[in-house]
Amino acid sequence: MRRLVAATFFLVIFLGTGPIKAEVVNFYAWGGSPQVNSYLRWAQQELKAEGIEFRHNKVADVSEVVKQIISGHSNADIIWINGENFHALKDTNALLPIVDDINATQHINPELNWQTDFGEPVNGLEVPWGVGQFNLIARPGVFGTETVSAEELMRAAQEYKGRISYPKPPEFHGTTFLKSLLLSLYPERRSVFQQPVQSINAQELTQPLWDYLDKLHPLLWQQGDNFPSSAGEQVSYLANGQLMIAVSFNPNDDQTLVNQGRLPAGVKRHTLSDHAITNTHYLAIPKTAKSVEKAKQIIEFMLSSEAQLRKADTNRWGDPSVLKPELLHTKESSRQRELLPATDDFHVSWQSYLEQEWSARYQ
């Protein structure tokens, strides 16, 4: 009888405890890039060893998650954002102040302009994760120089009629294409685009852009009646020869896409205008998050030199590191390229203005 009681006690203890269940942390991020998704699968395995189940919830447009967070109907613990989505969450007081709680922020490259996001102060509500720089990827010989002006793009469209295009706004690569053309048309007035669009005469300022596009569109792929739906689709058209150029917000994509066999060797990287529109992308924690401490632990991991170096590897994602260069003095880091000449992204109010004006004219 005594043995039976002991065995029963053992079974209750054994069955009652079982293996420790990892805490789930829901991360919401754009899922449209194979190399980004692959990187996050690696992070998932690394974090699993720390007792965290890091769950990448792939979305086509993060703005939908932003709406759910604002309405209180989201299970997001971490979200990958910048620009309009950050502004929407900041305006509704939906984000936790986290920068002071993340030790790794002391290692952020001081030359990185991350304290403002599309002209809006970050105020400790998001932590920089990577750097985006808008650039063109072209087949050899399309452009003669690293920087491409609006006039040179027009000449290429005339020479390669029907084989030039850009993603359809409001897809953000397409909207940034419009911004880069504006910079090329107004190289001496770059600072005006840091101001809210309501504070200047935007109609007068943008008229040369619409005049330019009126001339450019008949020369484009499908005569400008249709556009690639995304940068990824445009890369596919560049790969199969339908198009001569693609666009990217990753300054290393000309190498990573070749390394991955998605583009032929020899493609060249160019900036549209004399500087690349540059912004930072961030990680943030909503106030509605259920696993706040684990989410902070994940952000510390994402900012570790190990994770940042792997992210910057052009055989993988190729997204530039946000850490001080002296922290990355390794064999791997020596292969990293310098960033393109940079200019800040436009004030966030230009985003919807350009998208609405473009749609009114060309849709």
mmCIF file of C-alpha atoms in Angstrom:
data_model
loop_
_atom_site.group_PDB
_atom_site.id
_atom_site.type_symbol
_atom_site.label_atom_id
_atom_site.label_comp_id
_atom_site.label_asym_id
_atom_site.label_seq_id
_atom_site.Cartn_x
_atom_site.Cartn_y
_atom_site.Cartn_z
ATOM 1 C CA MET A 1 0.000 0.000 0.000
ATOM 2 C CA ARG A 2 2.840 2.364 0.914
ATOM 3 C CA ARG A 3 4.485 1.642 -2.497
ATOM 4 C CA LEU A 4 1.228 2.400 -4.333
ATOM 5 C CA VAL A 5 0.869 5.776 -2.593
ATOM 6 C CA ALA A 6 4.467 6.677 -3.433
ATOM 7 C CA ALA A 7 4.016 5.719 -7.082
ATOM 8 C CA THR A 8 0.800 7.718 -7.311
ATOM 9 C CA PHE A 9 2.521 10.758 -5.768
ATOM 10 C CA PHE A 10 5.370 10.467 -8.299
ATOM 11 C CA LEU A 11 2.949 10.285 -11.235
ATOM 12 C CA VAL A 12 1.014 13.314 -10.031
ATOM 13 C CA ILE A 13 4.217 15.332 -9.705
ATOM 14 C CA PHE A 14 5.550 14.140 -13.063
ATOM 15 C CA LEU A 15 2.323 14.655 -15.013
ATOM 16 C CA GLY A 16 1.517 17.870 -13.216
ATOM 17 C CA THR A 17 4.744 19.675 -14.037
ATOM 18 C CA GLY A 18 5.949 18.265 -17.379
ATOM 19 C CA PRO A 19 8.464 20.149 -19.532
ATOM 20 C CA ILE A 20 8.637 23.913 -19.025
ATOM 21 C CA LYS A 21 6.570 25.636 -21.698
ATOM 22 C CA ALA A 22 8.321 28.493 -23.516
ATOM 23 C CA GLU A 23 6.653 31.880 -23.320
ATOM 24 C CA VAL A 24 5.181 32.950 -26.662
ATOM 25 C CA VAL A 25 6.104 36.402 -27.941
ATOM 26 C CA ASN A 26 4.124 37.565 -30.975
ATOM 27 C CA PHE A 27 6.143 39.583 -33.454
ATOM 28 C CA TYR A 28 4.274 41.247 -36.328
ATOM 29 C CA ALA A 29 6.264 42.151 -39.411
ATOM 30 C CA TRP A 30 6.040 42.398 -43.175
ATOM 31 C CA GLY A 31 6.442 38.887 -44.557
ATOM 32 C CA GLY A 32 7.153 39.642 -48.205
ATOM 33 C CA SER A 33 10.904 39.058 -48.236
ATOM 34 C CA PRO A 34 12.341 35.499 -48.313
ATOM 35 C CA GLN A 35 15.670 36.698 -46.890
ATOM 36 C CA VAL A 36 13.981 38.571 -44.016
ATOM 37 C CA ASN A 37 11.804 35.567 -43.240
ATOM 38 C CA SER A 38 14.839 33.282 -43.285
ATOM 39 C CA TYR A 39 16.695 35.590 -40.896
ATOM 40 C CA LEU A 40 13.762 35.601 -38.493
ATOM 41 C CA ARG A 41 13.625 31.798 -38.570
ATOM 42 C CA TRP A 42 17.268 31.804 -37.440
ATOM 43 C CA ALA A 43 16.417 34.259 -34.630
ATOM 44 C CA GLN A 44 13.527 31.998 -33.682
ATOM 45 C CA GLN A 45 15.919 29.074 -33.132
ATOM 46 C CA GLU A 46 18.415 31.193 -31.188
ATOM 47 C CA LEU A 47 15.715 32.552 -28.876
ATOM 48 C CA LYS A 48 14.215 29.120 -28.342
ATOM 49 C CA ALA A 49 17.424 28.216 -26.478
ATOM 50 C CA GLU A 50 16.623 31.103 -24.115
ATOM 51 C CA GLY A 51 13.158 29.748 -23.384
ATOM 52 C CA ILE A 52 11.323 32.127 -25.715
ATOM 53 C CA GLU A 53 8.949 31.067 -28.452
ATOM 54 C CA PHE A 54 9.453 33.905 -30.927
ATOM 55 C CA ARG A 55 6.508 33.797 -33.308
ATOM 56 C CA HIS A 56 6.831 35.723 -36.594
ATOM 57 C CA ASN A 57 3.332 36.693 -37.689
ATOM 58 C CA LYS A 58 3.752 37.614 -41.369
ATOM 59 C CA VAL A 59 1.595 40.433 -42.701
ATOM 60 C CA ALA A 60 1.308 42.025 -46.141
ATOM 61 C CA ASP A 61 0.839 45.512 -44.689
ATOM 62 C CA VAL A 62 1.760 46.417 -41.114
ATOM 63 C CA SER A 63 -0.768 49.249 -41.147
ATOM 64 C CA GLU A 64 -3.500 46.640 -40.620
ATOM 65 C CA VAL A 65 -1.812 45.540 -37.380
ATOM 66 C CA VAL A 66 -1.435 49.178 -36.367
ATOM 67 C CA LYS A 67 -5.210 49.617 -36.699
ATOM 68 C CA GLN A 68 -5.776 46.510 -34.547
ATOM 69 C CA ILE A 69 -3.396 47.791 -31.870
ATOM 70 C CA ILE A 70 -5.108 51.169 -31.782
ATOM 71 C CA SER A 71 -8.527 49.543 -31.489
ATOM 72 C CA GLY A 72 -7.303 47.210 -28.731
ATOM 73 C CA HIS A 73 -7.738 44.035 -30.782
ATOM 74 C CA SER A 74 -4.175 42.846 -31.271
ATOM 75 C CA ASN A 75 -1.974 40.273 -29.547
ATOM 76 C CA ALA A 76 1.227 41.903 -30.830
ATOM 77 C CA ASP A 77 4.126 42.005 -28.370
ATOM 78 C CA ILE A 78 6.616 43.530 -30.819
ATOM 79 C CA ILE A 79 5.999 45.288 -34.116
ATOM 80 C CA TRP A 80 8.357 46.256 -36.961
ATOM 81 C CA ILE A 81 7.542 49.814 -38.005
ATOM 82 C CA ASN A 82 8.629 53.248 -39.147
ATOM 83 C CA GLY A 83 7.126 56.314 -40.813
ATOM 84 C CA GLU A 84 3.348 56.566 -41.017
ATOM 85 C CA ASN A 85 2.778 53.535 -38.811
ATOM 86 C CA PHE A 86 4.947 54.959 -36.045
ATOM 87 C CA HIS A 87 3.152 58.295 -36.295
ATOM 88 C CA ALA A 88 -0.237 56.613 -36.017
ATOM 89 C CA LEU A 89 0.803 54.653 -32.905
ATOM 90 C CA LYS A 90 2.514 57.657 -31.320
ATOM 91 C CA ASP A 91 -0.488 59.910 -31.951
ATOM 92 C CA THR A 92 -2.757 57.448 -30.169
ATOM 93 C CA ASN A 93 -0.336 56.908 -27.247
ATOM 94 C CA ALA A 94 -0.225 53.199 -28.096
ATOM 95 C CA LEU A 95 3.490 52.494 -27.550
ATOM 96 C CA LEU A 96 5.557 51.835 -24.439
ATOM 97 C CA PRO A 97 8.654 54.003 -23.849
ATOM 98 C CA ILE A 98 11.389 51.359 -24.090
ATOM 99 C CA VAL A 99 14.670 52.936 -25.211
ATOM 100 C CA ASP A 100 15.933 53.525 -21.646
ATOM 101 C CA ASP A 101 15.235 49.864 -20.803
ATOM 102 C CA ILE A 102 17.268 48.442 -23.697
ATOM 103 C CA ASN A 103 20.968 48.354 -22.734
ATOM 104 C CA ALA A 104 22.082 47.785 -26.311
ATOM 105 C CA THR A 105 20.905 51.264 -27.372
ATOM 106 C CA GLN A 106 24.165 52.642 -25.923
ATOM 107 C CA HIS A 107 25.938 50.840 -28.768
ATOM 108 C CA ILE A 108 23.933 52.503 -31.563
ATOM 109 C CA ASN A 109 26.077 54.267 -34.160
ATOM 110 C CA PRO A 110 25.940 57.990 -33.172
ATOM 111 C CA GLU A 111 26.160 58.967 -36.834
ATOM 112 C CA LEU A 112 22.840 57.266 -37.489
ATOM 113 C CA ASN A 113 19.990 59.760 -37.526
ATOM 114 C CA TRP A 114 17.498 57.587 -35.666
ATOM 115 C CA GLN A 115 16.067 60.041 -33.102
ATOM 116 C CA THR A 116 13.525 61.254 -35.645
ATOM 117 C CA ASP A 117 11.366 58.997 -37.783
ATOM 118 C CA PHE A 118 10.113 60.700 -40.977
ATOM 119 C CA GLY A 119 10.484 64.053 -39.204
ATOM 120 C CA GLU A 120 8.758 62.940 -35.994
ATOM 121 C CA PRO A 121 10.773 62.708 -32.712
ATOM 122 C CA VAL A 122 11.074 59.101 -31.565
ATOM 123 C CA ASN A 123 10.852 60.070 -27.864
ATOM 124 C CA GLY A 124 12.108 56.675 -26.726
ATOM 125 C CA LEU A 125 9.130 54.816 -28.196
ATOM 126 C CA GLU A 126 11.002 52.668 -30.720
ATOM 127 C CA VAL A 127 14.480 51.166 -31.060
ATOM 128 C CA PRO A 128 16.445 51.238 -34.343
ATOM 129 C CA TRP A 129 16.890 47.838 -35.949
ATOM 130 C CA GLY A 130 18.213 48.534 -39.445
ATOM 131 C CA VAL A 131 18.812 51.099 -42.178
ATOM 132 C CA GLY A 132 16.942 51.575 -45.439
ATOM 133 C CA GLN A 133 18.375 53.458 -48.418
ATOM 134 C CA PHE A 134 16.374 53.819 -51.608
ATOM 135 C CA ASN A 135 18.339 52.797 -54.688
ATOM 136 C CA LEU A 136 18.001 51.570 -58.242
ATOM 137 C CA ILE A 137 19.355 48.219 -59.433
ATOM 138 C CA ALA A 138 20.035 48.230 -63.168
ATOM 139 C CA ARG A 139 21.428 45.957 -65.810
ATOM 140 C CA PRO A 140 24.945 46.922 -66.944
ATOM 141 C CA GLY A 141 25.128 49.897 -69.282
ATOM 142 C CA VAL A 142 21.713 51.386 -68.533
ATOM 143 C CA PHE A 143 23.264 54.292 -66.608
ATOM 144 C CA GLY A 144 26.771 55.656 -66.962
ATOM 145 C CA THR A 145 27.200 56.974 -63.407
ATOM 146 C CA GLU A 146 26.394 55.884 -59.845
ATOM 147 C CA THR A 147 23.992 58.794 -59.385
ATOM 148 C CA VAL A 148 21.081 59.092 -61.804
ATOM 149 C CA SER A 149 19.209 62.343 -62.395
ATOM 150 C CA ALA A 150 15.595 62.653 -63.536
ATOM 151 C CA GLU A 151 16.904 63.666 -66.967
ATOM 152 C CA GLU A 152 19.148 60.586 -67.191
ATOM 153 C CA LEU A 153 16.236 58.362 -66.215
ATOM 154 C CA MET A 154 14.160 59.932 -69.007
ATOM 155 C CA ARG A 155 16.966 59.220 -71.493
ATOM 156 C CA ALA A 156 17.099 55.593 -70.345
ATOM 157 C CA ALA A 157 13.312 55.311 -70.746
ATOM 158 C CA GLN A 158 13.660 56.593 -74.330
ATOM 159 C CA GLU A 159 16.516 54.198 -75.127
ATOM 160 C CA TYR A 160 14.853 51.179 -73.467
ATOM 161 C CA LYS A 161 11.262 52.011 -74.341
ATOM 162 C CA GLY A 162 8.800 49.752 -72.530
ATOM 163 C CA ARG A 163 11.466 48.297 -70.226
ATOM 164 C CA ILE A 164 11.538 50.874 -67.412
ATOM 165 C CA SER A 165 8.937 51.114 -64.632
ATOM 166 C CA TYR A 166 8.439 51.617 -60.905
ATOM 167 C CA PRO A 167 6.150 50.066 -58.269
ATOM 168 C CA LYS A 168 2.648 51.469 -58.155
ATOM 169 C CA PRO A 169 2.072 53.985 -55.329
ATOM 170 C CA PRO A 170 0.948 53.764 -52.550
ATOM 171 C CA GLU A 171 3.359 50.810 -52.371
ATOM 172 C CA PHE A 172 6.113 52.530 -50.387
ATOM 173 C CA HIS A 173 8.900 51.872 -52.908
ATOM 174 C CA GLY A 174 6.761 53.549 -55.557
ATOM 175 C CA THR A 175 6.073 56.561 -53.360
ATOM 176 C CA THR A 176 9.800 56.864 -52.552
ATOM 177 C CA PHE A 177 10.516 56.768 -56.288
ATOM 178 C CA LEU A 178 8.361 59.923 -56.579
ATOM 179 C CA LYS A 179 10.207 61.548 -53.661
ATOM 180 C CA SER A 180 13.589 60.801 -55.270
ATOM 181 C CA LEU A 181 12.432 62.413 -58.519
ATOM 182 C CA LEU A 182 11.406 65.506 -56.535
ATOM 183 C CA LEU A 183 14.887 65.659 -54.986
ATOM 184 C CA SER A 184 16.434 65.428 -58.436
ATOM 185 C CA LEU A 185 14.156 68.196 -59.736
ATOM 186 C CA TYR A 186 14.898 70.413 -56.674
ATOM 187 C CA PRO A 187 18.464 69.524 -55.547
ATOM 188 C CA GLU A 188 18.979 72.961 -53.978
ATOM 189 C CA ARG A 189 15.765 72.851 -51.914
ATOM 190 C CA ARG A 190 16.115 69.511 -50.145
ATOM 191 C CA SER A 191 15.229 70.948 -46.719
ATOM 192 C CA VAL A 192 11.770 72.021 -47.863
ATOM 193 C CA PHE A 193 10.692 68.380 -47.894
ATOM 194 C CA GLN A 194 11.394 68.092 -44.173
ATOM 195 C CA GLN A 195 8.518 70.476 -43.530
ATOM 196 C CA PRO A 196 4.875 69.395 -43.178
ATOM 197 C CA VAL A 197 3.228 69.480 -46.571
ATOM 198 C CA GLN A 198 0.486 71.741 -45.182
ATOM 199 C CA SER A 199 3.026 74.457 -44.364
ATOM 200 C CA ILE A 200 4.217 75.042 -47.938
ATOM 201 C CA ASN A 201 2.731 75.473 -51.409
ATOM 202 C CA ALA A 202 2.944 71.783 -52.290
ATOM 203 C CA GLN A 203 0.828 72.130 -55.419
ATOM 204 C CA GLU A 204 3.270 74.591 -56.946
ATOM 205 C CA LEU A 205 6.295 72.626 -55.736
ATOM 206 C CA THR A 206 5.127 69.313 -57.202
ATOM 207 C CA GLN A 207 3.872 70.552 -60.580
ATOM 208 C CA PRO A 208 7.254 69.848 -62.285
ATOM 209 C CA LEU A 209 7.021 66.258 -60.990
ATOM 210 C CA TRP A 210 3.617 65.691 -62.602
ATOM 211 C CA ASP A 211 4.802 67.360 -65.841
ATOM 212 C CA TYR A 212 7.808 65.019 -65.813
ATOM 213 C CA LEU A 213 5.686 61.904 -65.222
ATOM 214 C CA ASP A 214 3.283 62.935 -68.006
ATOM 215 C CA LYS A 215 6.253 62.665 -70.402
ATOM 216 C CA LEU A 216 7.772 59.578 -68.774
ATOM 217 C CA HIS A 217 4.731 57.302 -68.513
ATOM 218 C CA PRO A 218 4.148 56.712 -72.271
ATOM 219 C CA LEU A 219 7.743 55.403 -72.425
ATOM 220 C CA LEU A 220 7.303 52.954 -69.552
ATOM 221 C CA TRP A 221 6.471 49.249 -69.359
ATOM 222 C CA GLN A 222 2.896 48.790 -70.657
ATOM 223 C CA GLN A 223 2.910 52.505 -71.542
ATOM 224 C CA GLY A 224 2.431 53.401 -67.872
ATOM 225 C CA ASP A 225 -1.094 51.937 -67.869
ATOM 226 C CA ASN A 226 0.042 49.310 -65.363
ATOM 227 C CA PHE A 227 2.873 49.144 -62.850
ATOM 228 C CA PRO A 228 4.579 46.377 -60.850
ATOM 229 C CA SER A 229 2.638 45.872 -57.648
ATOM 230 C CA SER A 230 5.769 45.698 -55.496
ATOM 231 C CA ALA A 231 9.548 45.976 -55.508
ATOM 232 C CA GLY A 232 9.712 42.173 -55.364
ATOM 233 C CA GLU A 233 7.653 41.856 -58.543
ATOM 234 C CA GLN A 234 9.870 44.414 -60.246
ATOM 235 C CA VAL A 235 12.958 42.412 -59.258
ATOM 236 C CA SER A 236 11.371 39.380 -60.943
ATOM 237 C CA TYR A 237 10.820 41.391 -64.129
ATOM 238 C CA LEU A 238 14.438 42.586 -63.991
ATOM 239 C CA ALA A 239 15.599 38.992 -63.571
ATOM 240 C CA ASN A 240 13.619 37.679 -66.567
ATOM 241 C CA GLY A 241 14.583 40.605 -68.776
ATOM 242 C CA GLN A 242 11.207 42.336 -69.052
ATOM 243 C CA LEU A 243 12.637 45.376 -67.260
ATOM 244 C CA MET A 244 16.058 47.009 -67.153
ATOM 245 C CA ILE A 245 15.787 48.385 -63.606
ATOM 246 C CA ALA A 246 14.328 47.525 -60.225
ATOM 247 C CA VAL A 247 14.106 49.505 -56.997
ATOM 248 C CA SER A 248 15.088 48.586 -53.463
ATOM 249 C CA PHE A 249 15.270 50.039 -49.963
ATOM 250 C CA ASN A 250 18.184 47.751 -49.096
ATOM 251 C CA PRO A 251 21.526 49.275 -50.207
ATOM 252 C CA ASN A 252 23.023 45.776 -50.394
ATOM 253 C CA ASP A 253 20.291 44.150 -52.471
ATOM 254 C CA ASP A 254 22.328 44.326 -55.672
ATOM 255 C CA GLN A 255 24.726 41.891 -53.967
ATOM 256 C CA THR A 256 22.326 39.801 -51.876
ATOM 257 C CA LEU A 257 19.983 39.122 -54.786
ATOM 258 C CA VAL A 258 22.901 38.039 -56.973
ATOM 259 C CA ASN A 259 24.299 35.865 -54.168
ATOM 260 C CA GLN A 260 20.905 34.206 -53.843
ATOM 261 C CA GLY A 261 20.616 33.649 -57.587
ATOM 262 C CA ARG A 262 17.600 35.943 -57.934
ATOM 263 C CA LEU A 263 19.401 38.429 -60.209
ATOM 264 C CA PRO A 264 22.135 37.890 -62.799
ATOM 265 C CA ALA A 265 25.702 38.879 -61.938
ATOM 266 C CA GLY A 266 26.760 42.290 -63.136
ATOM 267 C CA VAL A 267 23.750 44.353 -62.073
ATOM 268 C CA LYS A 268 24.691 47.806 -60.761
ATOM 269 C CA ARG A 269 23.508 49.916 -57.835
ATOM 270 C CA HIS A 270 22.581 53.581 -58.419
ATOM 271 C CA THR A 271 20.988 56.432 -56.479
ATOM 272 C CA LEU A 272 18.112 58.327 -58.063
ATOM 273 C CA SER A 273 19.174 61.965 -57.422
ATOM 274 C CA ASP A 274 22.560 62.715 -55.851
ATOM 275 C CA HIS A 275 21.690 61.257 -52.419
ATOM 276 C CA ALA A 276 19.767 58.163 -51.371
ATOM 277 C CA ILE A 277 16.617 58.743 -49.322
ATOM 278 C CA THR A 278 17.561 57.116 -46.051
ATOM 279 C CA ASN A 279 15.475 56.084 -43.090
ATOM 280 C CA THR A 280 15.681 53.808 -40.097
ATOM 281 C CA HIS A 281 13.372 50.905 -39.377
ATOM 282 C CA TYR A 282 12.492 50.148 -35.783
ATOM 283 C CA LEU A 283 11.168 47.679 -33.242
ATOM 284 C CA ALA A 284 8.476 48.833 -30.813
ATOM 285 C CA ILE A 285 6.327 47.346 -28.051
ATOM 286 C CA PRO A 286 2.612 48.216 -27.894
ATOM 287 C CA LYS A 287 1.103 49.099 -24.529
ATOM 288 C CA THR A 288 -1.285 46.176 -25.034
ATOM 289 C CA ALA A 289 1.594 43.634 -25.199
ATOM 290 C CA LYS A 290 1.209 40.638 -22.888
ATOM 291 C CA SER A 291 4.919 39.630 -22.786
ATOM 292 C CA VAL A 292 6.677 42.936 -22.273
ATOM 293 C CA GLU A 293 9.826 41.669 -20.510
ATOM 294 C CA LYS A 294 10.380 38.871 -23.039
ATOM 295 C CA ALA A 295 9.810 41.372 -25.840
ATOM 296 C CA LYS A 296 12.561 43.577 -24.410
ATOM 297 C CA GLN A 297 14.812 40.516 -24.163
ATOM 298 C CA ILE A 298 14.216 39.845 -27.847
ATOM 299 C CA ILE A 299 15.065 43.434 -28.783
ATOM 300 C CA GLU A 300 18.328 43.144 -26.801
ATOM 301 C CA PHE A 301 19.101 40.025 -28.840
ATOM 302 C CA MET A 302 18.229 41.734 -32.141
ATOM 303 C CA LEU A 303 20.724 44.495 -31.287
ATOM 304 C CA SER A 304 23.525 42.106 -30.311
ATOM 305 C CA SER A 305 26.616 42.193 -32.523
ATOM 306 C CA GLU A 306 25.972 38.563 -33.459
ATOM 307 C CA ALA A 307 22.437 39.258 -34.669
ATOM 308 C CA GLN A 308 23.348 42.538 -36.375
ATOM 309 C CA LEU A 309 26.307 40.997 -38.228
ATOM 310 C CA ARG A 310 24.206 38.108 -39.456
ATOM 311 C CA LYS A 311 21.501 40.534 -40.575
ATOM 312 C CA ALA A 312 24.086 42.554 -42.537
ATOM 313 C CA ASP A 313 25.561 39.497 -44.262
ATOM 314 C CA THR A 314 24.972 39.874 -48.011
ATOM 315 C CA ASN A 315 24.664 36.108 -48.287
ATOM 316 C CA ARG A 316 21.590 36.458 -46.076
ATOM 317 C CA TRP A 317 19.404 39.561 -45.532
ATOM 318 C CA GLY A 318 22.099 42.208 -46.127
ATOM 319 C CA ASP A 319 20.368 44.879 -44.002
ATOM 320 C CA PRO A 320 22.981 47.369 -42.665
ATOM 321 C CA SER A 321 23.852 47.249 -38.966
ATOM 322 C CA VAL A 322 22.823 50.073 -36.633
ATOM 323 C CA LEU A 323 25.725 49.436 -34.217
ATOM 324 C CA LYS A 324 28.953 51.405 -33.815
ATOM 325 C CA PRO A 325 31.438 50.173 -36.452
ATOM 326 C CA GLU A 326 34.114 49.431 -33.812
ATOM 327 C CA LEU A 327 31.816 46.786 -32.332
ATOM 328 C CA LEU A 328 31.791 44.906 -35.601
ATOM 329 C CA HIS A 329 35.488 44.469 -36.206
ATOM 330 C CA THR A 330 35.396 40.894 -37.365
ATOM 331 C CA LYS A 331 36.200 39.026 -40.532
ATOM 332 C CA GLU A 332 32.532 39.206 -41.493
ATOM 333 C CA SER A 333 32.263 42.958 -40.906
ATOM 334 C CA SER A 334 35.262 43.688 -43.131
ATOM 335 C CA ARG A 335 33.112 42.625 -46.078
ATOM 336 C CA GLN A 336 30.395 45.168 -45.321
ATOM 337 C CA ARG A 337 30.000 48.143 -47.634
ATOM 338 C CA GLU A 338 29.748 51.763 -46.677
ATOM 339 C CA LEU A 339 26.323 53.339 -46.863
ATOM 340 C CA LEU A 340 25.321 55.442 -49.855
ATOM 341 C CA PRO A 341 25.439 59.266 -49.589
ATOM 342 C CA ALA A 342 22.328 59.891 -47.509
ATOM 343 C CA THR A 343 19.522 62.393 -47.236
ATOM 344 C CA ASP A 344 16.679 62.188 -44.746
ATOM 345 C CA ASP A 345 13.296 60.883 -45.786
ATOM 346 C CA PHE A 346 10.503 63.423 -46.280
ATOM 347 C CA HIS A 347 8.244 64.593 -43.463
ATOM 348 C CA VAL A 348 5.574 61.941 -43.012
ATOM 349 C CA SER A 349 2.791 64.225 -44.310
ATOM 350 C CA TRP A 350 4.271 63.986 -47.834
ATOM 351 C CA GLN A 351 3.506 60.281 -47.997
ATOM 352 C CA SER A 352 -0.272 60.461 -48.289
ATOM 353 C CA TYR A 353 -0.153 63.749 -50.227
ATOM 354 C CA LEU A 354 1.987 62.279 -53.021
ATOM 355 C CA GLU A 355 0.003 59.036 -53.082
ATOM 356 C CA GLN A 356 -3.335 60.835 -53.388
ATOM 357 C CA GLU A 357 -2.097 63.249 -56.027
ATOM 358 C CA TRP A 358 -0.515 60.422 -58.041
ATOM 359 C CA SER A 359 -3.714 58.334 -57.896
ATOM 360 C CA ALA A 360 -5.859 61.300 -58.929
ATOM 361 C CA ARG A 361 -3.751 61.774 -62.055
ATOM 362 C CA TYR A 362 -2.829 58.262 -63.156
ATOM 363 C CA GLN A 363 -5.532 55.857 -61.902
#
